[in-house]
């Protein structure tokens, strides 16, 4: 049942768990959008795609979003198509009270659903929709024919949800695919914002320290499932979090592989090796190629454009075609997993979890400083005050500035140095490294700031 609403996390459902109550947080903008779409479906059919990485909370969001119409929920498991149709027709019978008969092919069932939706307004959520690519690829073209012929009279609120980003992108954004251009709305569900992460910590671990916050952010990145698991295990400090991650039967041990193995298919080994190098700060193309002894350009392009896992970053003021690029893994958990779990997988396979945990402890100061820098970049992005936020390094990869933020409208330029310990911040050094850049903005108000753990 809903128990409270806030500005940053709206639907919060209380679920009994081991005698305690666990809150599940969903986001207000997405809920409002889905409810507007639901209202529009009363007069004309709507097709919405919902895409997001596994564990981000898509299914939970969809199951609580719709209040005006009855909702059917179809989960596309990788099984026989006739068995799926049997499950789906039972769902229709139970939720809507209509018996549509027996079907061997989903396309025939979907045609019957479209006909039914001319009589009544309802919501149909098809979860893991991309799995039809493995079951029967003709489903997509058959659905397109049924949709195009009946959508004007239909009152169906169709939600197509998927977690294999590359497949969902191909199905709906490739002009050669039958469902291209059919979706009327699109939602990309992202992890929780920093303010929501703080709210969750405040609910379950009042008086948390900034070190606790950094460790919690470092591992979960705001992904709902990971947040939930740490809350269930009451893991809110660095020590408790690492204990939860590195122990027998931990959910987290093979999670990176579980999330990505279907995305990459047979070539997963090369992709995993590249991601491991990026997570270990060998994040420019030449460094990767010198280690792997293969050309990585095609892999990097696909990781960025097809899989949406990495981001190519360039120094502040560098032109679009600059070759002075670096790459970063966008997802905090996957970055951590490739940096430690995958890199030291041999130790994990023989259950020597303490060995890997000791390495995390050894490297924690250095690694967490990088995550702290990302935290402050995200904080500046979420403030909506800047037109661009980048790091800076020269052509030799030196003379680095952690964060450069600019507001071109208000003519403000800000340089930031990020350290865990505020005593190690030197604004004089920052000013020297920033001099050439600042001199190119003579009409701008320039500021130099230090950020540390205490500023979180």
GROMACS .gro file of C-alpha atoms in nm:
model
  456
    1UNK     CA    1   0.000   0.000   0.000
    2UNK     CA    2   0.120   0.356  -0.066
    3UNK     CA    3   0.253   0.507   0.255
    4UNK     CA    4   0.394   0.844   0.158
    5UNK     CA    5   0.474   1.075  -0.128
    6UNK     CA    6   0.772   1.304  -0.156
    7UNK     CA    7   0.920   1.534  -0.417
    8UNK     CA    8   1.192   1.289  -0.514
    9UNK     CA    9   1.033   0.949  -0.468
   10UNK     CA   10   0.662   0.916  -0.514
   11UNK     CA   11   0.518   0.564  -0.494
   12UNK     CA   12   0.656   0.386  -0.191
   13UNK     CA   13   0.513   0.045  -0.117
   14UNK     CA   14   0.561  -0.121   0.219
   15UNK     CA   15   0.635  -0.493   0.206
   16UNK     CA   16   0.683  -0.711   0.513
   17UNK     CA   17   1.029  -0.864   0.511
   18UNK     CA   18   1.177  -1.060   0.801
   19UNK     CA   19   0.950  -0.873   1.037
   20UNK     CA   20   1.058  -0.536   0.900
   21UNK     CA   21   0.921  -0.307   0.634
   22UNK     CA   22   1.101  -0.239   0.310
   23UNK     CA   23   1.018   0.066   0.102
   24UNK     CA   24   1.030   0.057  -0.275
   25UNK     CA   25   1.084   0.397  -0.431
   26UNK     CA   26   0.964   0.495  -0.777
   27UNK     CA   27   0.997   0.823  -0.960
   28UNK     CA   28   0.734   1.089  -0.994
   29UNK     CA   29   0.803   1.209  -1.354
   30UNK     CA   30   0.775   0.858  -1.497
   31UNK     CA   31   0.456   0.785  -1.304
   32UNK     CA   32   0.295   1.108  -1.416
   33UNK     CA   33   0.388   1.039  -1.777
   34UNK     CA   34   0.253   0.682  -1.767
   35UNK     CA   35  -0.071   0.801  -1.612
   36UNK     CA   36  -0.115   1.067  -1.883
   37UNK     CA   37  -0.061   0.798  -2.145
   38UNK     CA   38  -0.316   0.577  -1.971
   39UNK     CA   39  -0.573   0.858  -1.987
   40UNK     CA   40  -0.509   0.916  -2.360
   41UNK     CA   41  -0.564   0.547  -2.433
   42UNK     CA   42  -0.936   0.590  -2.348
   43UNK     CA   43  -0.982   0.754  -2.688
   44UNK     CA   44  -0.696   0.623  -2.903
   45UNK     CA   45  -0.449   0.338  -2.873
   46UNK     CA   46  -0.107   0.412  -2.720
   47UNK     CA   47   0.220   0.219  -2.764
   48UNK     CA   48   0.494   0.301  -2.513
   49UNK     CA   49   0.840   0.149  -2.491
   50UNK     CA   50   1.006   0.132  -2.149
   51UNK     CA   51   1.378   0.055  -2.158
   52UNK     CA   52   1.631   0.032  -1.878
   53UNK     CA   53   1.911  -0.189  -1.752
   54UNK     CA   54   1.817  -0.499  -1.559
   55UNK     CA   55   1.736  -0.441  -1.189
   56UNK     CA   56   1.658  -0.070  -1.232
   57UNK     CA   57   1.294  -0.112  -1.126
   58UNK     CA   58   1.096  -0.118  -1.453
   59UNK     CA   59   0.856  -0.397  -1.356
   60UNK     CA   60   0.782  -0.251  -1.012
   61UNK     CA   61   0.713   0.089  -1.167
   62UNK     CA   62   0.473  -0.055  -1.426
   63UNK     CA   63   0.286  -0.266  -1.174
   64UNK     CA   64   0.199   0.037  -0.962
   65UNK     CA   65   0.161   0.305  -1.232
   66UNK     CA   66  -0.183   0.227  -1.371
   67UNK     CA   67  -0.486   0.293  -1.157
   68UNK     CA   68  -0.764   0.385  -1.402
   69UNK     CA   69  -0.764   0.081  -1.631
   70UNK     CA   70  -0.745  -0.293  -1.562
   71UNK     CA   71  -0.391  -0.417  -1.633
   72UNK     CA   72  -0.272  -0.735  -1.801
   73UNK     CA   73   0.087  -0.838  -1.734
   74UNK     CA   74   0.258  -1.069  -1.984
   75UNK     CA   75   0.611  -1.186  -1.905
   76UNK     CA   76   0.789  -1.322  -2.211
   77UNK     CA   77   0.993  -1.613  -2.080
   78UNK     CA   78   1.210  -1.805  -2.323
   79UNK     CA   79   0.976  -2.099  -2.370
   80UNK     CA   80   0.742  -2.255  -2.623
   81UNK     CA   81   0.518  -1.997  -2.792
   82UNK     CA   82   0.202  -2.203  -2.741
   83UNK     CA   83   0.274  -2.228  -2.367
   84UNK     CA   84   0.317  -1.852  -2.348
   85UNK     CA   85  -0.015  -1.802  -2.524
   86UNK     CA   86  -0.182  -2.035  -2.276
   87UNK     CA   87  -0.044  -1.831  -1.984
   88UNK     CA   88  -0.148  -1.504  -2.145
   89UNK     CA   89  -0.506  -1.617  -2.221
   90UNK     CA   90  -0.547  -1.723  -1.857
   91UNK     CA   91  -0.432  -1.374  -1.752
   92UNK     CA   92  -0.697  -1.221  -1.980
   93UNK     CA   93  -0.966  -1.448  -1.836
   94UNK     CA   94  -0.870  -1.366  -1.476
   95UNK     CA   95  -0.823  -0.989  -1.517
   96UNK     CA   96  -1.084  -0.900  -1.780
   97UNK     CA   97  -1.332  -1.189  -1.762
   98UNK     CA   98  -1.313  -1.264  -2.135
   99UNK     CA   99  -1.235  -1.605  -2.283
  100UNK     CA  100  -1.064  -1.551  -2.618
  101UNK     CA  101  -1.010  -1.920  -2.693
  102UNK     CA  102  -0.690  -2.113  -2.752
  103UNK     CA  103  -0.390  -1.989  -2.951
  104UNK     CA  104  -0.069  -2.144  -3.080
  105UNK     CA  105   0.082  -1.820  -3.212
  106UNK     CA  106   0.117  -1.493  -3.021
  107UNK     CA  107   0.039  -1.291  -3.334
  108UNK     CA  108  -0.310  -1.446  -3.346
  109UNK     CA  109  -0.362  -1.374  -2.977
  110UNK     CA  110  -0.247  -1.014  -3.022
  111UNK     CA  111  -0.493  -0.968  -3.307
  112UNK     CA  112  -0.771  -1.086  -3.077
  113UNK     CA  113  -0.650  -0.847  -2.807
  114UNK     CA  114  -0.663  -0.556  -3.051
  115UNK     CA  115  -1.021  -0.650  -3.141
  116UNK     CA  116  -1.114  -0.674  -2.773
  117UNK     CA  117  -0.963  -0.331  -2.709
  118UNK     CA  118  -1.217  -0.177  -2.946
  119UNK     CA  119  -1.480  -0.262  -2.685
  120UNK     CA  120  -1.297  -0.186  -2.358
  121UNK     CA  121  -1.006   0.030  -2.246
  122UNK     CA  122  -0.730  -0.163  -2.070
  123UNK     CA  123  -0.352  -0.170  -2.022
  124UNK     CA  124  -0.131  -0.448  -2.154
  125UNK     CA  125   0.227  -0.468  -2.024
  126UNK     CA  126   0.454  -0.707  -2.216
  127UNK     CA  127   0.770  -0.746  -2.009
  128UNK     CA  128   1.102  -0.859  -2.161
  129UNK     CA  129   0.942  -0.795  -2.499
  130UNK     CA  130   1.272  -0.841  -2.682
  131UNK     CA  131   1.264  -1.214  -2.600
  132UNK     CA  132   1.027  -1.266  -2.894
  133UNK     CA  133   1.341  -1.224  -3.105
  134UNK     CA  134   1.449  -1.566  -2.973
  135UNK     CA  135   1.103  -1.727  -2.974
  136UNK     CA  136   0.952  -1.617  -3.306
  137UNK     CA  137   1.086  -1.315  -3.496
  138UNK     CA  138   0.773  -1.295  -3.713
  139UNK     CA  139   0.586  -1.169  -3.405
  140UNK     CA  140   0.713  -0.816  -3.472
  141UNK     CA  141   0.582  -0.790  -3.829
  142UNK     CA  142   0.253  -0.960  -3.736
  143UNK     CA  143   0.206  -0.718  -3.446
  144UNK     CA  144   0.275  -0.428  -3.679
  145UNK     CA  145   0.000  -0.544  -3.917
  146UNK     CA  146  -0.253  -0.585  -3.635
  147UNK     CA  147  -0.157  -0.252  -3.478
  148UNK     CA  148  -0.174  -0.054  -3.802
  149UNK     CA  149  -0.512  -0.197  -3.902
  150UNK     CA  150  -0.684  -0.156  -3.564
  151UNK     CA  151  -0.516   0.129  -3.373
  152UNK     CA  152  -0.764   0.399  -3.481
  153UNK     CA  153  -1.055   0.214  -3.318
  154UNK     CA  154  -0.856   0.058  -3.036
  155UNK     CA  155  -0.846   0.175  -2.674
  156UNK     CA  156  -0.539  -0.027  -2.581
  157UNK     CA  157  -0.265   0.111  -2.358
  158UNK     CA  158   0.024  -0.106  -2.477
  159UNK     CA  159   0.348  -0.100  -2.278
  160UNK     CA  160   0.646  -0.285  -2.428
  161UNK     CA  161   0.921  -0.322  -2.172
  162UNK     CA  162   1.272  -0.454  -2.224
  163UNK     CA  163   1.612  -0.475  -2.058
  164UNK     CA  164   1.833  -0.589  -2.348
  165UNK     CA  165   1.915  -0.240  -2.471
  166UNK     CA  166   2.068  -0.340  -2.804
  167UNK     CA  167   1.769  -0.553  -2.905
  168UNK     CA  168   1.507  -0.299  -2.795
  169UNK     CA  169   1.692  -0.029  -2.985
  170UNK     CA  170   1.703  -0.242  -3.298
  171UNK     CA  171   1.335  -0.343  -3.277
  172UNK     CA  172   1.203   0.012  -3.240
  173UNK     CA  173   1.472   0.242  -3.382
  174UNK     CA  174   1.604   0.056  -3.686
  175UNK     CA  175   1.416   0.186  -3.991
  176UNK     CA  176   1.423  -0.161  -4.148
  177UNK     CA  177   1.234  -0.321  -3.858
  178UNK     CA  178   0.851  -0.355  -3.876
  179UNK     CA  179   0.780  -0.177  -3.544
  180UNK     CA  180   0.997   0.124  -3.634
  181UNK     CA  181   0.805   0.447  -3.578
  182UNK     CA  182   0.505   0.275  -3.416
  183UNK     CA  183   0.571   0.372  -3.054
  184UNK     CA  184   0.387   0.686  -2.944
  185UNK     CA  185   0.596   0.736  -2.629
  186UNK     CA  186   0.931   0.624  -2.490
  187UNK     CA  187   1.068   0.606  -2.138
  188UNK     CA  188   1.430   0.532  -2.053
  189UNK     CA  189   1.427   0.441  -1.684
  190UNK     CA  190   1.744   0.549  -1.507
  191UNK     CA  191   1.878   0.478  -1.158
  192UNK     CA  192   1.773   0.689  -0.861
  193UNK     CA  193   1.905   1.042  -0.832
  194UNK     CA  194   2.148   1.145  -0.559
  195UNK     CA  195   1.871   1.308  -0.359
  196UNK     CA  196   1.670   0.984  -0.363
  197UNK     CA  197   1.974   0.780  -0.257
  198UNK     CA  198   2.021   1.019   0.034
  199UNK     CA  199   1.652   0.991   0.123
  200UNK     CA  200   1.673   0.613   0.130
  201UNK     CA  201   1.982   0.620   0.350
  202UNK     CA  202   1.815   0.869   0.583
  203UNK     CA  203   1.512   0.638   0.613
  204UNK     CA  204   1.711   0.325   0.696
  205UNK     CA  205   2.040   0.450   0.838
  206UNK     CA  206   1.977   0.785   1.007
  207UNK     CA  207   2.294   0.970   1.085
  208UNK     CA  208   2.483   0.807   0.799
  209UNK     CA  209   2.830   0.948   0.734
  210UNK     CA  210   2.953   1.080   0.402
  211UNK     CA  211   3.183   0.779   0.384
  212UNK     CA  212   2.874   0.558   0.413
  213UNK     CA  213   2.704   0.758   0.138
  214UNK     CA  214   3.004   0.727  -0.092
  215UNK     CA  215   3.031   0.349  -0.044
  216UNK     CA  216   2.654   0.306  -0.097
  217UNK     CA  217   2.667   0.516  -0.415
  218UNK     CA  218   2.985   0.346  -0.535
  219UNK     CA  219   2.825   0.001  -0.534
  220UNK     CA  220   2.459   0.068  -0.621
  221UNK     CA  221   2.476   0.375  -0.842
  222UNK     CA  222   2.109   0.414  -0.751
  223UNK     CA  223   1.999   0.088  -0.920
  224UNK     CA  224   1.684  -0.015  -0.733
  225UNK     CA  225   1.760  -0.387  -0.690
  226UNK     CA  226   2.107  -0.323  -0.548
  227UNK     CA  227   1.973  -0.058  -0.313
  228UNK     CA  228   1.705  -0.303  -0.199
  229UNK     CA  229   1.955  -0.582  -0.134
  230UNK     CA  230   2.181  -0.361   0.075
  231UNK     CA  231   1.882  -0.236   0.273
  232UNK     CA  232   1.761  -0.594   0.332
  233UNK     CA  233   2.107  -0.689   0.456
  234UNK     CA  234   2.133  -0.368   0.664
  235UNK     CA  235   2.458  -0.296   0.481
  236UNK     CA  236   2.511   0.078   0.507
  237UNK     CA  237   2.880   0.113   0.592
  238UNK     CA  238   3.182   0.028   0.377
  239UNK     CA  239   3.259  -0.278   0.590
  240UNK     CA  240   2.902  -0.407   0.585
  241UNK     CA  241   2.867  -0.347   0.210
  242UNK     CA  242   3.188  -0.537   0.130
  243UNK     CA  243   3.082  -0.819   0.364
  244UNK     CA  244   2.755  -0.846   0.171
  245UNK     CA  245   2.925  -0.843  -0.167
  246UNK     CA  246   3.209  -1.087  -0.099
  247UNK     CA  247   3.067  -1.392   0.071
  248UNK     CA  248   2.939  -1.737  -0.025
  249UNK     CA  249   2.627  -1.725  -0.247
  250UNK     CA  250   2.627  -1.345  -0.266
  251UNK     CA  251   2.393  -1.210  -0.532
  252UNK     CA  252   2.664  -0.968  -0.639
  253UNK     CA  253   2.944  -1.214  -0.719
  254UNK     CA  254   2.839  -1.298  -1.077
  255UNK     CA  255   2.590  -1.018  -1.132
  256UNK     CA  256   2.792  -0.840  -1.401
  257UNK     CA  257   2.806  -1.157  -1.607
  258UNK     CA  258   2.436  -1.227  -1.552
  259UNK     CA  259   2.337  -0.879  -1.667
  260UNK     CA  260   2.553  -0.865  -1.980
  261UNK     CA  261   2.606  -1.217  -2.114
  262UNK     CA  262   2.290  -1.204  -2.331
  263UNK     CA  263   2.377  -0.862  -2.465
  264UNK     CA  264   2.719  -0.966  -2.594
  265UNK     CA  265   2.661  -1.322  -2.709
  266UNK     CA  266   2.961  -1.523  -2.832
  267UNK     CA  267   3.200  -1.226  -2.828
  268UNK     CA  268   3.146  -1.152  -2.461
  269UNK     CA  269   3.511  -1.231  -2.380
  270UNK     CA  270   3.649  -0.936  -2.578
  271UNK     CA  271   3.380  -0.702  -2.448
  272UNK     CA  272   3.445  -0.808  -2.089
  273UNK     CA  273   3.820  -0.760  -2.132
  274UNK     CA  274   3.770  -0.408  -2.267
  275UNK     CA  275   3.532  -0.315  -1.985
  276UNK     CA  276   3.777  -0.452  -1.729
  277UNK     CA  277   4.053  -0.232  -1.870
  278UNK     CA  278   3.830   0.077  -1.867
  279UNK     CA  279   3.734   0.007  -1.505
  280UNK     CA  280   4.106  -0.019  -1.421
  281UNK     CA  281   4.172   0.328  -1.571
  282UNK     CA  282   4.329   0.198  -1.894
  283UNK     CA  283   4.061   0.402  -2.060
  284UNK     CA  284   4.207   0.532  -2.387
  285UNK     CA  285   4.211   0.330  -2.706
  286UNK     CA  286   4.588   0.298  -2.741
  287UNK     CA  287   4.626   0.165  -2.386
  288UNK     CA  288   4.359  -0.099  -2.448
  289UNK     CA  289   4.507  -0.210  -2.779
  290UNK     CA  290   4.858  -0.238  -2.632
  291UNK     CA  291   4.726  -0.479  -2.368
  292UNK     CA  292   4.483  -0.682  -2.581
  293UNK     CA  293   4.679  -0.673  -2.908
  294UNK     CA  294   4.358  -0.631  -3.112
  295UNK     CA  295   4.182  -0.335  -3.271
  296UNK     CA  296   3.914  -0.221  -3.025
  297UNK     CA  297   3.750   0.059  -3.226
  298UNK     CA  298   3.450  -0.146  -3.338
  299UNK     CA  299   3.397  -0.287  -2.991
  300UNK     CA  300   3.409   0.061  -2.836
  301UNK     CA  301   3.158   0.194  -3.088
  302UNK     CA  302   2.915  -0.087  -3.014
  303UNK     CA  303   2.961  -0.057  -2.638
  304UNK     CA  304   2.872   0.310  -2.666
  305UNK     CA  305   2.605   0.320  -2.937
  306UNK     CA  306   2.444  -0.024  -2.937
  307UNK     CA  307   2.477  -0.133  -2.575
  308UNK     CA  308   2.475   0.209  -2.404
  309UNK     CA  309   2.733   0.089  -2.149
  310UNK     CA  310   3.022   0.330  -2.195
  311UNK     CA  311   3.056   0.696  -2.275
  312UNK     CA  312   3.329   0.857  -2.481
  313UNK     CA  313   3.454   1.168  -2.304
  314UNK     CA  314   3.685   1.438  -2.432
  315UNK     CA  315   3.860   1.723  -2.253
  316UNK     CA  316   3.679   2.050  -2.198
  317UNK     CA  317   3.689   2.264  -2.516
  318UNK     CA  318   3.805   1.972  -2.733
  319UNK     CA  319   3.633   1.952  -3.069
  320UNK     CA  320   3.387   1.676  -3.160
  321UNK     CA  321   3.638   1.498  -3.382
  322UNK     CA  322   3.919   1.508  -3.126
  323UNK     CA  323   4.121   1.190  -3.084
  324UNK     CA  324   4.216   1.283  -2.729
  325UNK     CA  325   3.931   1.067  -2.598
  326UNK     CA  326   3.883   0.852  -2.295
  327UNK     CA  327   3.606   0.608  -2.211
  328UNK     CA  328   3.416   0.549  -1.891
  329UNK     CA  329   3.161   0.291  -1.778
  330UNK     CA  330   2.841   0.475  -1.699
  331UNK     CA  331   2.706   0.221  -1.448
  332UNK     CA  332   2.865   0.234  -1.102
  333UNK     CA  333   2.800  -0.128  -1.014
  334UNK     CA  334   2.935  -0.262  -1.344
  335UNK     CA  335   3.242  -0.042  -1.309
  336UNK     CA  336   3.305  -0.189  -0.963
  337UNK     CA  337   3.232  -0.544  -1.080
  338UNK     CA  338   3.474  -0.525  -1.373
  339UNK     CA  339   3.739  -0.354  -1.159
  340UNK     CA  340   3.735  -0.619  -0.887
  341UNK     CA  341   3.504  -0.920  -0.941
  342UNK     CA  342   3.593  -0.987  -1.304
  343UNK     CA  343   3.959  -0.891  -1.276
  344UNK     CA  344   4.009  -1.131  -0.984
  345UNK     CA  345   3.754  -1.391  -1.097
  346UNK     CA  346   3.996  -1.680  -1.038
  347UNK     CA  347   4.001  -1.605  -0.666
  348UNK     CA  348   3.622  -1.574  -0.664
  349UNK     CA  349   3.583  -1.907  -0.845
  350UNK     CA  350   3.778  -2.084  -0.569
  351UNK     CA  351   3.572  -1.892  -0.307
  352UNK     CA  352   3.870  -1.693  -0.179
  353UNK     CA  353   3.651  -1.391  -0.115
  354UNK     CA  354   3.877  -1.245   0.154
  355UNK     CA  355   4.156  -1.217  -0.105
  356UNK     CA  356   3.943  -1.000  -0.332
  357UNK     CA  357   3.805  -0.802  -0.043
  358UNK     CA  358   4.161  -0.727   0.077
  359UNK     CA  359   4.241  -0.591  -0.271
  360UNK     CA  360   3.934  -0.368  -0.256
  361UNK     CA  361   4.049  -0.240   0.083
  362UNK     CA  362   4.401  -0.185  -0.051
  363UNK     CA  363   4.277   0.015  -0.352
  364UNK     CA  364   3.982   0.180  -0.181
  365UNK     CA  365   4.131   0.527  -0.130
  366UNK     CA  366   4.228   0.560  -0.496
  367UNK     CA  367   3.917   0.397  -0.641
  368UNK     CA  368   3.668   0.579  -0.418
  369UNK     CA  369   3.826   0.915  -0.507
  370UNK     CA  370   3.739   0.850  -0.871
  371UNK     CA  371   3.382   0.767  -0.769
  372UNK     CA  372   3.374   1.080  -0.551
  373UNK     CA  373   3.464   1.284  -0.858
  374UNK     CA  374   3.178   1.118  -1.047
  375UNK     CA  375   2.945   1.189  -0.755
  376UNK     CA  376   3.019   1.562  -0.772
  377UNK     CA  377   2.985   1.564  -1.151
  378UNK     CA  378   2.642   1.405  -1.114
  379UNK     CA  379   2.553   1.654  -0.842
  380UNK     CA  380   2.641   1.943  -1.073
  381UNK     CA  381   2.445   1.784  -1.359
  382UNK     CA  382   2.137   1.737  -1.140
  383UNK     CA  383   2.156   2.102  -1.032
  384UNK     CA  384   2.061   2.207  -1.391
  385UNK     CA  385   2.284   2.515  -1.365
  386UNK     CA  386   2.539   2.443  -1.639
  387UNK     CA  387   2.556   2.414  -2.016
  388UNK     CA  388   2.852   2.175  -2.009
  389UNK     CA  389   3.041   1.973  -1.747
  390UNK     CA  390   3.365   1.796  -1.838
  391UNK     CA  391   3.706   1.705  -1.709
  392UNK     CA  392   4.025   1.834  -1.868
  393UNK     CA  393   4.362   1.684  -1.962
  394UNK     CA  394   4.616   1.794  -2.219
  395UNK     CA  395   4.730   1.605  -2.529
  396UNK     CA  396   4.988   1.415  -2.322
  397UNK     CA  397   4.720   1.302  -2.077
  398UNK     CA  398   4.864   1.530  -1.811
  399UNK     CA  399   4.780   1.862  -1.644
  400UNK     CA  400   4.443   1.720  -1.537
  401UNK     CA  401   4.154   1.918  -1.394
  402UNK     CA  402   3.887   1.707  -1.227
  403UNK     CA  403   3.579   1.910  -1.323
  404UNK     CA  404   3.522   2.212  -1.546
  405UNK     CA  405   3.166   2.350  -1.542
  406UNK     CA  406   3.045   2.633  -1.761
  407UNK     CA  407   2.723   2.834  -1.783
  408UNK     CA  408   2.738   3.011  -2.119
  409UNK     CA  409   2.418   3.208  -2.060
  410UNK     CA  410   2.534   3.362  -1.730
  411UNK     CA  411   2.902   3.364  -1.837
  412UNK     CA  412   3.025   3.159  -1.542
  413UNK     CA  413   3.323   2.925  -1.552
  414UNK     CA  414   3.409   2.701  -1.257
  415UNK     CA  415   3.709   2.476  -1.195
  416UNK     CA  416   3.698   2.201  -0.932
  417UNK     CA  417   3.960   1.986  -0.764
  418UNK     CA  418   3.824   1.674  -0.591
  419UNK     CA  419   4.004   1.499  -0.305
  420UNK     CA  420   3.880   1.271  -0.031
  421UNK     CA  421   4.079   1.475   0.222
  422UNK     CA  422   4.013   1.852   0.206
  423UNK     CA  423   4.363   1.919   0.342
  424UNK     CA  424   4.511   1.788   0.017
  425UNK     CA  425   4.327   2.041  -0.200
  426UNK     CA  426   4.541   2.321  -0.341
  427UNK     CA  427   4.350   2.598  -0.513
  428UNK     CA  428   4.678   2.762  -0.615
  429UNK     CA  429   4.776   2.453  -0.812
  430UNK     CA  430   4.425   2.441  -0.960
  431UNK     CA  431   4.456   2.803  -1.073
  432UNK     CA  432   4.789   2.732  -1.242
  433UNK     CA  433   4.652   2.431  -1.428
  434UNK     CA  434   4.343   2.630  -1.530
  435UNK     CA  435   4.523   2.946  -1.643
  436UNK     CA  436   4.530   2.875  -2.018
  437UNK     CA  437   4.164   2.776  -2.023
  438UNK     CA  438   4.047   3.071  -1.813
  439UNK     CA  439   4.239   3.314  -2.034
  440UNK     CA  440   4.018   3.214  -2.327
  441UNK     CA  441   3.708   3.334  -2.141
  442UNK     CA  442   3.800   3.697  -2.052
  443UNK     CA  443   3.437   3.807  -2.003
  444UNK     CA  444   3.344   3.520  -1.774
  445UNK     CA  445   3.326   3.515  -1.397
  446UNK     CA  446   3.577   3.244  -1.299
  447UNK     CA  447   3.571   3.049  -0.972
  448UNK     CA  448   3.805   2.786  -0.827
  449UNK     CA  449   3.669   2.538  -0.578
  450UNK     CA  450   3.775   2.231  -0.386
  451UNK     CA  451   3.539   1.944  -0.308
  452UNK     CA  452   3.595   1.663  -0.061
  453UNK     CA  453   3.404   1.402   0.139
  454UNK     CA  454   3.274   1.670   0.372
  455UNK     CA  455   3.096   1.844   0.082
  456UNK     CA  456   2.873   1.550  -0.012
   0.00000   0.00000   0.00000
